[in-house]
PDB file of C-alpha atoms in Angstrom:
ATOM      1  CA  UNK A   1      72.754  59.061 110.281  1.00 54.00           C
ATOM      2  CA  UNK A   2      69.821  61.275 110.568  1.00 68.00           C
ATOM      3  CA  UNK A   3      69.756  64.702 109.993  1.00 78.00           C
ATOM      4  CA  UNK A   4      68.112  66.824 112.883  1.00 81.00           C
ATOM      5  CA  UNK A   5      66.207  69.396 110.986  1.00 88.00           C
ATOM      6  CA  UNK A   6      65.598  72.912 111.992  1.00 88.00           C
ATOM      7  CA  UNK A   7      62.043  73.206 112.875  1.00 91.00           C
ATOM      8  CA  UNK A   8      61.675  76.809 110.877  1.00 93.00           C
ATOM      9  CA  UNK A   9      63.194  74.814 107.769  1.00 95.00           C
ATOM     10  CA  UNK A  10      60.202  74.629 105.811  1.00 94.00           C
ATOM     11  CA  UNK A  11      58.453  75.630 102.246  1.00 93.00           C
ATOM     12  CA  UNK A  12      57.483  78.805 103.554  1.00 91.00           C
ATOM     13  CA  UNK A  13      60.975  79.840 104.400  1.00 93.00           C
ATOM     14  CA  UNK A  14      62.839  78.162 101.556  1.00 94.00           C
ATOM     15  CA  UNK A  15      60.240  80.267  99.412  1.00 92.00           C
ATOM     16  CA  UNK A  16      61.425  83.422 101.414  1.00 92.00           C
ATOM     17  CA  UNK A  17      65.113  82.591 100.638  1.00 93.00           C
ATOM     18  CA  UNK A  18      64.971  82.009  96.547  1.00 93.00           C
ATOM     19  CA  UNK A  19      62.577  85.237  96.198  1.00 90.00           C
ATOM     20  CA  UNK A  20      64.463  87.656  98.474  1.00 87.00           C
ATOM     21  CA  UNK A  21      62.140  88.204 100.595  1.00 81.00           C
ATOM     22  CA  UNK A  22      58.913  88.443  99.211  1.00 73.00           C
ATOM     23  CA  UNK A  23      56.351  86.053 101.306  1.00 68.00           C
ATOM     24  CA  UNK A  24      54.082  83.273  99.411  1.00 59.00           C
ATOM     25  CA  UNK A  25      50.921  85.994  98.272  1.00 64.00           C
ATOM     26  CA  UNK A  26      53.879  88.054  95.883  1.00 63.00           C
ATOM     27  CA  UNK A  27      55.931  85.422  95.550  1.00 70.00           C
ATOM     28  CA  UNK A  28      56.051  83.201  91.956  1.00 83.00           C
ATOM     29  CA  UNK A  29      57.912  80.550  93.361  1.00 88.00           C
ATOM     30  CA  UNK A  30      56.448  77.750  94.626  1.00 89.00           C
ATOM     31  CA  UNK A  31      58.555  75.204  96.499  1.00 92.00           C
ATOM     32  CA  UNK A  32      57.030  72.137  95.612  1.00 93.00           C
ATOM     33  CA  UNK A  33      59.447  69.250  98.087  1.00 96.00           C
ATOM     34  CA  UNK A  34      63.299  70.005  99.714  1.00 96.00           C
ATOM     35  CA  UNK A  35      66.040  67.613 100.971  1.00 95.00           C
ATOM     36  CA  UNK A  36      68.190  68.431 103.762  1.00 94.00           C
ATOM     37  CA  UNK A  37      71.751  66.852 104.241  1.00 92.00           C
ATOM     38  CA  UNK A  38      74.760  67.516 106.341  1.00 88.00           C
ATOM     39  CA  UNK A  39      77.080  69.602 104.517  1.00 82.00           C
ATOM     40  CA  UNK A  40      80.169  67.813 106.323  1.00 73.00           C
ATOM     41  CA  UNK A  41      80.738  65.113 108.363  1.00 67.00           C
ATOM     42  CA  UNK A  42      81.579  64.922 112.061  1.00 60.00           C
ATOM     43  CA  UNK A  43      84.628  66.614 112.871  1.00 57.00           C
ATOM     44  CA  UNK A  44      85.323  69.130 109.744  1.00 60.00           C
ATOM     45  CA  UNK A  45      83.027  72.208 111.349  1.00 62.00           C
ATOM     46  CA  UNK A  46      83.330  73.374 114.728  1.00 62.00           C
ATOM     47  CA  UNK A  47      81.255  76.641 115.732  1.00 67.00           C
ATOM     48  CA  UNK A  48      78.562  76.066 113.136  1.00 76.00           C
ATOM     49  CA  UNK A  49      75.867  73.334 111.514  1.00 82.00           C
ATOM     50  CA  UNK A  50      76.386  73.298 107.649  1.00 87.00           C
ATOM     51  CA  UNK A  51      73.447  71.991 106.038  1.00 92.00           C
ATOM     52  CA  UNK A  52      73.023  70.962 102.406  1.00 95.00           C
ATOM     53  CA  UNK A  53      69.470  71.719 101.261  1.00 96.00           C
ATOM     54  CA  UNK A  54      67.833  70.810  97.898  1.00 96.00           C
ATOM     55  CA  UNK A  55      64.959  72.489  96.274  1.00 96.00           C
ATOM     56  CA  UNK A  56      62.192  72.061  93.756  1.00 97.00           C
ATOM     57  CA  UNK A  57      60.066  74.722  92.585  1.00 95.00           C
ATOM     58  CA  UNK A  58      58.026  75.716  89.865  1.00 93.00           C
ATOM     59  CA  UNK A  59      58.590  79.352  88.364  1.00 88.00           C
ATOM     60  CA  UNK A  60      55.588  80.229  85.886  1.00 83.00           C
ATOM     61  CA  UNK A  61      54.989  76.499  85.499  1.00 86.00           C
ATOM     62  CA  UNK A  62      58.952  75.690  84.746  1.00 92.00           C
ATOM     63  CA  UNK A  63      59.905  73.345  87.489  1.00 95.00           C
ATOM     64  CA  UNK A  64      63.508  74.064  89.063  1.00 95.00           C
ATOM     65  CA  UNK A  65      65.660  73.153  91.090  1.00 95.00           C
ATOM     66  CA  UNK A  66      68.788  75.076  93.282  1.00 96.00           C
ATOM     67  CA  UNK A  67      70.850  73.475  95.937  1.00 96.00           C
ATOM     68  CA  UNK A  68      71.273  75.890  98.950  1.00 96.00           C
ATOM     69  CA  UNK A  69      74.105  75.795 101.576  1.00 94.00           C
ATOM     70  CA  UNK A  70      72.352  77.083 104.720  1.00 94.00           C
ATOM     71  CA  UNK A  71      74.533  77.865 107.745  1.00 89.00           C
ATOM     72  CA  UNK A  72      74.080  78.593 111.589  1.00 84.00           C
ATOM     73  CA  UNK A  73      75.427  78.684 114.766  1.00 75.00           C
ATOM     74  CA  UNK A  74      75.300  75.351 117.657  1.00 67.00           C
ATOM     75  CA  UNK A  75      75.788  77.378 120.726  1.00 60.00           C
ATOM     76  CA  UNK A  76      76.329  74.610 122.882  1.00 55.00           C
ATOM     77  CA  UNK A  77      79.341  74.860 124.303  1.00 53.00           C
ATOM     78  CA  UNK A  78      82.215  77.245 125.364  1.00 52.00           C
ATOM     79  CA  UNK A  79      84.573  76.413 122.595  1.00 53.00           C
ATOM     80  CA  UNK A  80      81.616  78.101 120.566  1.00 56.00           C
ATOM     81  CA  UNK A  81      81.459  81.554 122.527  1.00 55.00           C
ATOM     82  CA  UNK A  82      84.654  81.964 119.890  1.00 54.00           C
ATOM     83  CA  UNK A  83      82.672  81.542 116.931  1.00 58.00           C
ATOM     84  CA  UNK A  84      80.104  83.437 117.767  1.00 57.00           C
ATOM     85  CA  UNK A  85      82.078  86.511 118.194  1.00 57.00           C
ATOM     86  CA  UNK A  86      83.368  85.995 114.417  1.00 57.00           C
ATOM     87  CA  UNK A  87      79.990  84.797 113.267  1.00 60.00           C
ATOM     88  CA  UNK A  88      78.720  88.364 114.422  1.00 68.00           C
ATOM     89  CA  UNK A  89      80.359  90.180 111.302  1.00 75.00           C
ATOM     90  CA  UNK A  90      79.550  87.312 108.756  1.00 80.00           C
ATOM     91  CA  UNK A  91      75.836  87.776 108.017  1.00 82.00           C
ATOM     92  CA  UNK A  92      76.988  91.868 107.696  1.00 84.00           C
ATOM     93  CA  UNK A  93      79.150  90.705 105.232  1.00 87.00           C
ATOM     94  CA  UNK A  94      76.732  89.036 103.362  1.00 87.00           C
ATOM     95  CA  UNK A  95      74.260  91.333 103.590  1.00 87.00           C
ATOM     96  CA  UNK A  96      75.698  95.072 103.885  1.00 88.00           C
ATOM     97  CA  UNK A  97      79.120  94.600 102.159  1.00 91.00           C
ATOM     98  CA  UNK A  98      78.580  91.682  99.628  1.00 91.00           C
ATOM     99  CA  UNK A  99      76.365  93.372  97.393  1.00 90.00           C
ATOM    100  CA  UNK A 100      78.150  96.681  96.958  1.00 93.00           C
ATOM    101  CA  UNK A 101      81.797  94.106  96.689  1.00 93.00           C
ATOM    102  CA  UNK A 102      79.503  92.461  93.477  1.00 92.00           C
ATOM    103  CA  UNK A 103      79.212  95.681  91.710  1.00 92.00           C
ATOM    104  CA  UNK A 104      82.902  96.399  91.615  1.00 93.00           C
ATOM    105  CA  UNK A 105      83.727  92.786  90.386  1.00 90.00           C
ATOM    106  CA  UNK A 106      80.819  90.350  90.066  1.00 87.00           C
ATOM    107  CA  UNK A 107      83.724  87.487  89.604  1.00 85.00           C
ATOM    108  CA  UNK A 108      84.901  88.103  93.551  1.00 88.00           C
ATOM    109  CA  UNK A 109      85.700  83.983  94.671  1.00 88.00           C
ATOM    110  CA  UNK A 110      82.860  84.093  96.905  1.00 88.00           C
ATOM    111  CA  UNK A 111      79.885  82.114  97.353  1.00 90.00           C
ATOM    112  CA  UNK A 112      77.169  84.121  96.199  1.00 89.00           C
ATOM    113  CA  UNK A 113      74.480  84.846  99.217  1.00 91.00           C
ATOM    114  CA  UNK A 114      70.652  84.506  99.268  1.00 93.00           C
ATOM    115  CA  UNK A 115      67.747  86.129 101.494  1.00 92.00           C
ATOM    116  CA  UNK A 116      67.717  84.824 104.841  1.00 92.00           C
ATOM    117  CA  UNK A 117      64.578  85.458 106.756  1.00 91.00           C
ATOM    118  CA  UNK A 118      66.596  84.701 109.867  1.00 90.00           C
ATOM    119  CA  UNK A 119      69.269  87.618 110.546  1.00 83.00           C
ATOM    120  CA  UNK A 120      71.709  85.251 112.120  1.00 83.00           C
ATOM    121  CA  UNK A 121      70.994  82.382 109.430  1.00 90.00           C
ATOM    122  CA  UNK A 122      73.357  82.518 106.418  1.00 91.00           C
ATOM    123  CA  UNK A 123      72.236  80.879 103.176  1.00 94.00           C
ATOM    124  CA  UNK A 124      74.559  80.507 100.041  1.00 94.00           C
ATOM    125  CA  UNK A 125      74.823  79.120  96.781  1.00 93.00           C
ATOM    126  CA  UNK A 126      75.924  75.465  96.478  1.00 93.00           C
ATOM    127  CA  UNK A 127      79.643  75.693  94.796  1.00 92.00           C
ATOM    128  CA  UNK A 128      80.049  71.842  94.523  1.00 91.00           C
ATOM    129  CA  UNK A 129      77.025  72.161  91.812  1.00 91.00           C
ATOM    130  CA  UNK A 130      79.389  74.375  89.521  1.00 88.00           C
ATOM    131  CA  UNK A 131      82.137  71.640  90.228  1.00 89.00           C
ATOM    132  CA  UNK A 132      83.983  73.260  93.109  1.00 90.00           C
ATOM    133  CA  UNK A 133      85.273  70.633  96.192  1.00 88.00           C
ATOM    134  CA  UNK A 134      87.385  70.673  99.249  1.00 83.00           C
ATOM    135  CA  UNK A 135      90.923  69.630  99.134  1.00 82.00           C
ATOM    136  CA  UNK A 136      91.796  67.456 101.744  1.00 81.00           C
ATOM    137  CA  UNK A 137      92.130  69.209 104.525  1.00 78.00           C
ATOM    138  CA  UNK A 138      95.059  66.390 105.997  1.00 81.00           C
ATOM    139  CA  UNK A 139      97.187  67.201 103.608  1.00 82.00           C
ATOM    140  CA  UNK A 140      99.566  70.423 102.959  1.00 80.00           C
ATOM    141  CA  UNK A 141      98.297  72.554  99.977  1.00 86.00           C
ATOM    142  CA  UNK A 142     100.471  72.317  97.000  1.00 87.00           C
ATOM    143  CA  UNK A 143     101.929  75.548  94.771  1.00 90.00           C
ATOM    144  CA  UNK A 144      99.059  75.508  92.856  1.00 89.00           C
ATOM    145  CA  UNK A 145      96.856  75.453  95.280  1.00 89.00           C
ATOM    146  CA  UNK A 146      98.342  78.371  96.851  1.00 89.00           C
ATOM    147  CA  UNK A 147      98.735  80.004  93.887  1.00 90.00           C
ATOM    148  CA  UNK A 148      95.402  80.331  93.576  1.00 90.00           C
ATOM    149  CA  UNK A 149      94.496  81.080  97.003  1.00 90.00           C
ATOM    150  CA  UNK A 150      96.777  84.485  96.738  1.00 91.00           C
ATOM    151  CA  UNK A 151      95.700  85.293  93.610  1.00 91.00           C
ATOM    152  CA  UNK A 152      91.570  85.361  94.528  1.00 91.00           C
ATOM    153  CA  UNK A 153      93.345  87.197  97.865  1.00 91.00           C
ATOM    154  CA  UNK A 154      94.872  89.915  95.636  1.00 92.00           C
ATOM    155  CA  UNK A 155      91.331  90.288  93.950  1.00 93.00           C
ATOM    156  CA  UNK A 156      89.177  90.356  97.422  1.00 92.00           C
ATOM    157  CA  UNK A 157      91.775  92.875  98.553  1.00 92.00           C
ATOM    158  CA  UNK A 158      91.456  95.192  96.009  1.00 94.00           C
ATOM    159  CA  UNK A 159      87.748  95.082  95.983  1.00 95.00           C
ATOM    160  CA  UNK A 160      87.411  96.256  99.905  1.00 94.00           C
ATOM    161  CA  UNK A 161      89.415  99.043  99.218  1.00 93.00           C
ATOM    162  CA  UNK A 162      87.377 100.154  96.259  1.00 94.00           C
ATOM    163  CA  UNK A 163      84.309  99.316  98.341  1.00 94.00           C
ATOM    164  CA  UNK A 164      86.278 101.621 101.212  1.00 92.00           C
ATOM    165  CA  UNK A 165      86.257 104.742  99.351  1.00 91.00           C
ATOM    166  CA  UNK A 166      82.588 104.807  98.456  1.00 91.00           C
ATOM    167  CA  UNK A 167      81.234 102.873 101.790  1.00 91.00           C
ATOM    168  CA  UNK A 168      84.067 103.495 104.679  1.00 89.00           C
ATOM    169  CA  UNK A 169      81.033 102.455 107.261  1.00 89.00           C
ATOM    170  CA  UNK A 170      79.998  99.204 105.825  1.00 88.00           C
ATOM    171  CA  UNK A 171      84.136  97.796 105.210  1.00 88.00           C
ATOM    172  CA  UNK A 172      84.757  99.410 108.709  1.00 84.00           C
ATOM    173  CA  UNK A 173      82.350  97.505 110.793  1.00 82.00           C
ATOM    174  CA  UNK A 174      83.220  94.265 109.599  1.00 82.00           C
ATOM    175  CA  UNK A 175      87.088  94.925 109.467  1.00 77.00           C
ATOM    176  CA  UNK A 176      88.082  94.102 112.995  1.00 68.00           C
ATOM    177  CA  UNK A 177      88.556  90.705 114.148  1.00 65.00           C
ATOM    178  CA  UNK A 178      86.575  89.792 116.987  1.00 61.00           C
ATOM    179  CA  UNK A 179      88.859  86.823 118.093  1.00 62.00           C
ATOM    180  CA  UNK A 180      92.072  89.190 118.351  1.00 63.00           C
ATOM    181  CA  UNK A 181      90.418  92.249 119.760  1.00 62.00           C
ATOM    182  CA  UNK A 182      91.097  93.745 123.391  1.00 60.00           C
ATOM    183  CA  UNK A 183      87.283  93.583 124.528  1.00 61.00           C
ATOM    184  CA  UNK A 184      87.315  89.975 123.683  1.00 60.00           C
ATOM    185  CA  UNK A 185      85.714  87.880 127.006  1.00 58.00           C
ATOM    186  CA  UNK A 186      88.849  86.820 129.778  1.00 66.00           C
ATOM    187  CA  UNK A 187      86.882  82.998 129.232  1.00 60.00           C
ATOM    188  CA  UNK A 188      87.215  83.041 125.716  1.00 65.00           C
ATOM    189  CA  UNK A 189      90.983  84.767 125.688  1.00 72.00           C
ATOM    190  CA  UNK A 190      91.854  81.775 127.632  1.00 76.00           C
ATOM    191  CA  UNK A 191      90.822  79.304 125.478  1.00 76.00           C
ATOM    192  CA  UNK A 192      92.279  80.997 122.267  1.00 76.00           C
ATOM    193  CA  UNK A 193      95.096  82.225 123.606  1.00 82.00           C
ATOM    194  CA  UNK A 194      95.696  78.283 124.784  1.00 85.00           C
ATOM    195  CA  UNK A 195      94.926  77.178 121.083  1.00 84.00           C
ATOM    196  CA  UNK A 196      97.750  79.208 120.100  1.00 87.00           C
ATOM    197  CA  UNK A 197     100.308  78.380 122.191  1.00 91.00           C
ATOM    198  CA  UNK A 198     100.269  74.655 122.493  1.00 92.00           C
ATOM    199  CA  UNK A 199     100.117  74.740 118.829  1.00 92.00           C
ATOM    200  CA  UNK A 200     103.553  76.360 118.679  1.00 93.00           C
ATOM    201  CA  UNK A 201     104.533  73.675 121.477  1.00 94.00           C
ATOM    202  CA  UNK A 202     103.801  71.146 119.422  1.00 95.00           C
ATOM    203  CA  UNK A 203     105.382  72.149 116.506  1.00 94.00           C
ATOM    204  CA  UNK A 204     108.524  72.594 118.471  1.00 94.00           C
ATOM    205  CA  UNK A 205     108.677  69.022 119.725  1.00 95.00           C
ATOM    206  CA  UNK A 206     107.707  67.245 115.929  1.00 94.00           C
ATOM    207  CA  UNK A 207     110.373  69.724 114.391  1.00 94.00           C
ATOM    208  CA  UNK A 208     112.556  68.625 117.199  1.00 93.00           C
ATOM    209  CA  UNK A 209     112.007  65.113 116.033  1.00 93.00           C
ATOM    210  CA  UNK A 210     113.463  65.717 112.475  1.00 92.00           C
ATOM    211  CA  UNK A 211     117.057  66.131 112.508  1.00 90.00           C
ATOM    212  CA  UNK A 212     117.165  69.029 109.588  1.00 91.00           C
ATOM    213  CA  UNK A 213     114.393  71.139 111.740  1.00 92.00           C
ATOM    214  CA  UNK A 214     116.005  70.514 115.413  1.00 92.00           C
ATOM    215  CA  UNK A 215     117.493  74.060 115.072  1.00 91.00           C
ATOM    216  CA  UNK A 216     114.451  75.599 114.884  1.00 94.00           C
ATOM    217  CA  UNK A 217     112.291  73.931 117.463  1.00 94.00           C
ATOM    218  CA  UNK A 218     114.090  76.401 120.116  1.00 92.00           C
ATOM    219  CA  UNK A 219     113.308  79.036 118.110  1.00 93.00           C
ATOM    220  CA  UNK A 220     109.256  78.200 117.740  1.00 93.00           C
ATOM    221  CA  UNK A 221     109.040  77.333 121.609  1.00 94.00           C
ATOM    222  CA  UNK A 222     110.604  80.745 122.763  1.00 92.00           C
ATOM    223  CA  UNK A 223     107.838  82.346 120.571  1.00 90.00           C
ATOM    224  CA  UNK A 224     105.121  81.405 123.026  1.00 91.00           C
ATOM    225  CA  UNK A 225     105.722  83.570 125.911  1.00 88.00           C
ATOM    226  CA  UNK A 226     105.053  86.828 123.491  1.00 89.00           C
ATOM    227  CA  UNK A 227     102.918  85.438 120.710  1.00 87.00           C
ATOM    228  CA  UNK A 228      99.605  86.673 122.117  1.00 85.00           C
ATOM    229  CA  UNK A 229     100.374  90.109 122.338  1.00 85.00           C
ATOM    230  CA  UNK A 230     102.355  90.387 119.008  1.00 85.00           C
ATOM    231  CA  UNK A 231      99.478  89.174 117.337  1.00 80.00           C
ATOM    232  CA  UNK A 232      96.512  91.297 118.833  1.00 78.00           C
ATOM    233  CA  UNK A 233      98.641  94.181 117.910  1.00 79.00           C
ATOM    234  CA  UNK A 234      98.770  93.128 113.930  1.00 75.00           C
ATOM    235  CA  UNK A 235      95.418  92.577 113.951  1.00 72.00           C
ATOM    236  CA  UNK A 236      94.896  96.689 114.741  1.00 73.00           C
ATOM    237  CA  UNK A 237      94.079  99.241 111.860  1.00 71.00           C
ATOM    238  CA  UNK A 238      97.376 100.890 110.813  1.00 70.00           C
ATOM    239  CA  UNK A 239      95.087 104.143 108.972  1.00 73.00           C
ATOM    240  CA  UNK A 240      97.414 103.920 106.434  1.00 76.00           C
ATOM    241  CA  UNK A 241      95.994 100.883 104.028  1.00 79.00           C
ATOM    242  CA  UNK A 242      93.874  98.192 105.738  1.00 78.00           C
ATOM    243  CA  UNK A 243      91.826  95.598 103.247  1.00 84.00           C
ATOM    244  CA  UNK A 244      89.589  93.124 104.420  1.00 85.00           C
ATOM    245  CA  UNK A 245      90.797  89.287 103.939  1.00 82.00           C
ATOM    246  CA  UNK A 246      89.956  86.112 104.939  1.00 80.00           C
ATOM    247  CA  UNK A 247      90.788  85.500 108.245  1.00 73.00           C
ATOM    248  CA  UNK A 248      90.734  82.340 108.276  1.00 75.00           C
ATOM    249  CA  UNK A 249      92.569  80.482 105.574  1.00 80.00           C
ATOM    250  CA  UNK A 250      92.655  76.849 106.308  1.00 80.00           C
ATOM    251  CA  UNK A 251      91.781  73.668 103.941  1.00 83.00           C
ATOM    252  CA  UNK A 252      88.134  73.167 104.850  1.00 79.00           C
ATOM    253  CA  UNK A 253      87.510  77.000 104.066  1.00 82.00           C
ATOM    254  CA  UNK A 254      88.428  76.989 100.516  1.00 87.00           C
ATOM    255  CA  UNK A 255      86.864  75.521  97.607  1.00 89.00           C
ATOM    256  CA  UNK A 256      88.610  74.712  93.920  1.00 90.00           C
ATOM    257  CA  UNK A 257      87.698  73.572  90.369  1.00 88.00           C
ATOM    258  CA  UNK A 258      90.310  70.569  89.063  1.00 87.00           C
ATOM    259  CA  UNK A 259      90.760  69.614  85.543  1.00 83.00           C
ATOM    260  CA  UNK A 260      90.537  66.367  84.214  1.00 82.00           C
ATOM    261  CA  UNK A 261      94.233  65.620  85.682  1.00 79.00           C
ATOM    262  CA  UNK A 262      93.515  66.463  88.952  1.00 76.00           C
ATOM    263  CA  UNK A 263      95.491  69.898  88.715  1.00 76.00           C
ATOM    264  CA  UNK A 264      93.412  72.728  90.484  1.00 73.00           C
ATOM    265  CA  UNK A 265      92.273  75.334  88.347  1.00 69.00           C
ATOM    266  CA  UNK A 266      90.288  78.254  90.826  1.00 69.00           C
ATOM    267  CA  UNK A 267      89.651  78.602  94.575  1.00 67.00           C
ATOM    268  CA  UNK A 268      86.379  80.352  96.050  1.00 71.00           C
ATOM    269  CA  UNK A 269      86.155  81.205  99.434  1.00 72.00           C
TER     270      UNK A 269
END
């Protein structure tokens, strides 16, 4: 199927992007041809359009190449009002609190960001070129899989708070989670708010259908009438120790290496 390409997708920009910023007079790239590709198929992103593109450029008469992840928002529908409410503290967190994360511990599991001429346009390194894939996302993560997710938590953790005491500002306007807070639109409570709860419904009724779960499907379906309200309330600063974290940890937004049995080896974000 076709790929509909962004009309400001171009040599110009792509130049832009792999020189930080410096336009095609200063610049010493030249982007000689680029390939654009959907990043995943139908179904596995919701909010956003993940594009795979992939470069060639010449660098002081070395030709290159560097495969760019390049991420932005569809808009066009009211499912997506909830993305773009998170979406409003990711390119911040690429720009403003990335870079001073990277000089604490250049290692964070993160992809590592490049210079988008467009401020609501996120473009990233290309893990699956250093090996990294998706598990599948149908499936229940393993130990080791979760393992390794808590252990590059642990590491992002600690880096916000060491990024806290030097740059409160930068961790503190990124740290609150637009789809839990207060102001968030009535439209778009709604809609969350139903995500949540007929989740929990359904979980009740398939526990209810396994005998060794039935006791607990009771439990589950009296959490709905409260669950809303218990929730906006943990996502609130404490002002004792708050760390920034990945707010949403599901299969299709974590990458890992494998070895050669299939065993997975590191997660990035």
């Amino acid at each position: 199927m076709a790929v509909a390409v962004p009309h400001w997708i171009d040599k110009s920009f792509l130049t832009l992007c792999l020189n930080g910023g410096l336009n095609d007079e200063t610049s010493d790239i030249q982007v000689s041809s680029f390939e654009v590709s959907s990043l995943l198929p139908p179904g596995n992103n919701y909010g956003s359009y993940l594009l795979r593109v992939k470069v060639i450029f010449n660098r002081a008469g070395i030709t290159s190449n560097q495969s760019l992840i390049i991420k932005y928002l569809t808009g066009n529908n009211e499912v997506t009002k909830l993305f773009d409410r998170m979406y409003d503290k990711e390119p911040s967190f690429y720009d403003q609190y990335l870079p001073d994360a990277l000089k604490v511990d250049y290692s964070l599991p993160v992809p590592k960001p490049f210079y988008s001429p467009i401020s609501d346009v996120i473009i990233l390194e290309d893990l699956s070129t250093e090996g990294y894939r998706m598990a599948d996302r149908c499936k229940m993560l393993d130990f080791d899989h979760c393992k390794h997710f808590f252990i590059a938590s642990a590491i992002f953790h600690a880096t916000s708070v060491a990024v806290y005491k030097k740059h409160p500002d930068i961790v503190t306007s990124i740290a609150v989670d637009p789809l839990f807070s207060k102001d968030l639109a009535e439209s778009c409570v709604k809609i969350h708010k139903g995500f949540m709860i007929q989740g929990l419904l359904c979980m009740a009724d398939r526990l209810e259908r396994v005998k060794k779960y039935q006791a607990y499907a009771e439990v589950v379906r009296k959490c709905t009438s409260g669950i809303w309200d218990k929730v906006i309330n943990l996502h609130q600063q404490n002002y004792k120790l708050n760390v920034l974290q990945q707010a949403d940890a599901w299969t299709t937004n974590m990458m890992f290496k494998y070895d050669e049995s299939g065993k997975s080896q590191v997660l990035n974000f």
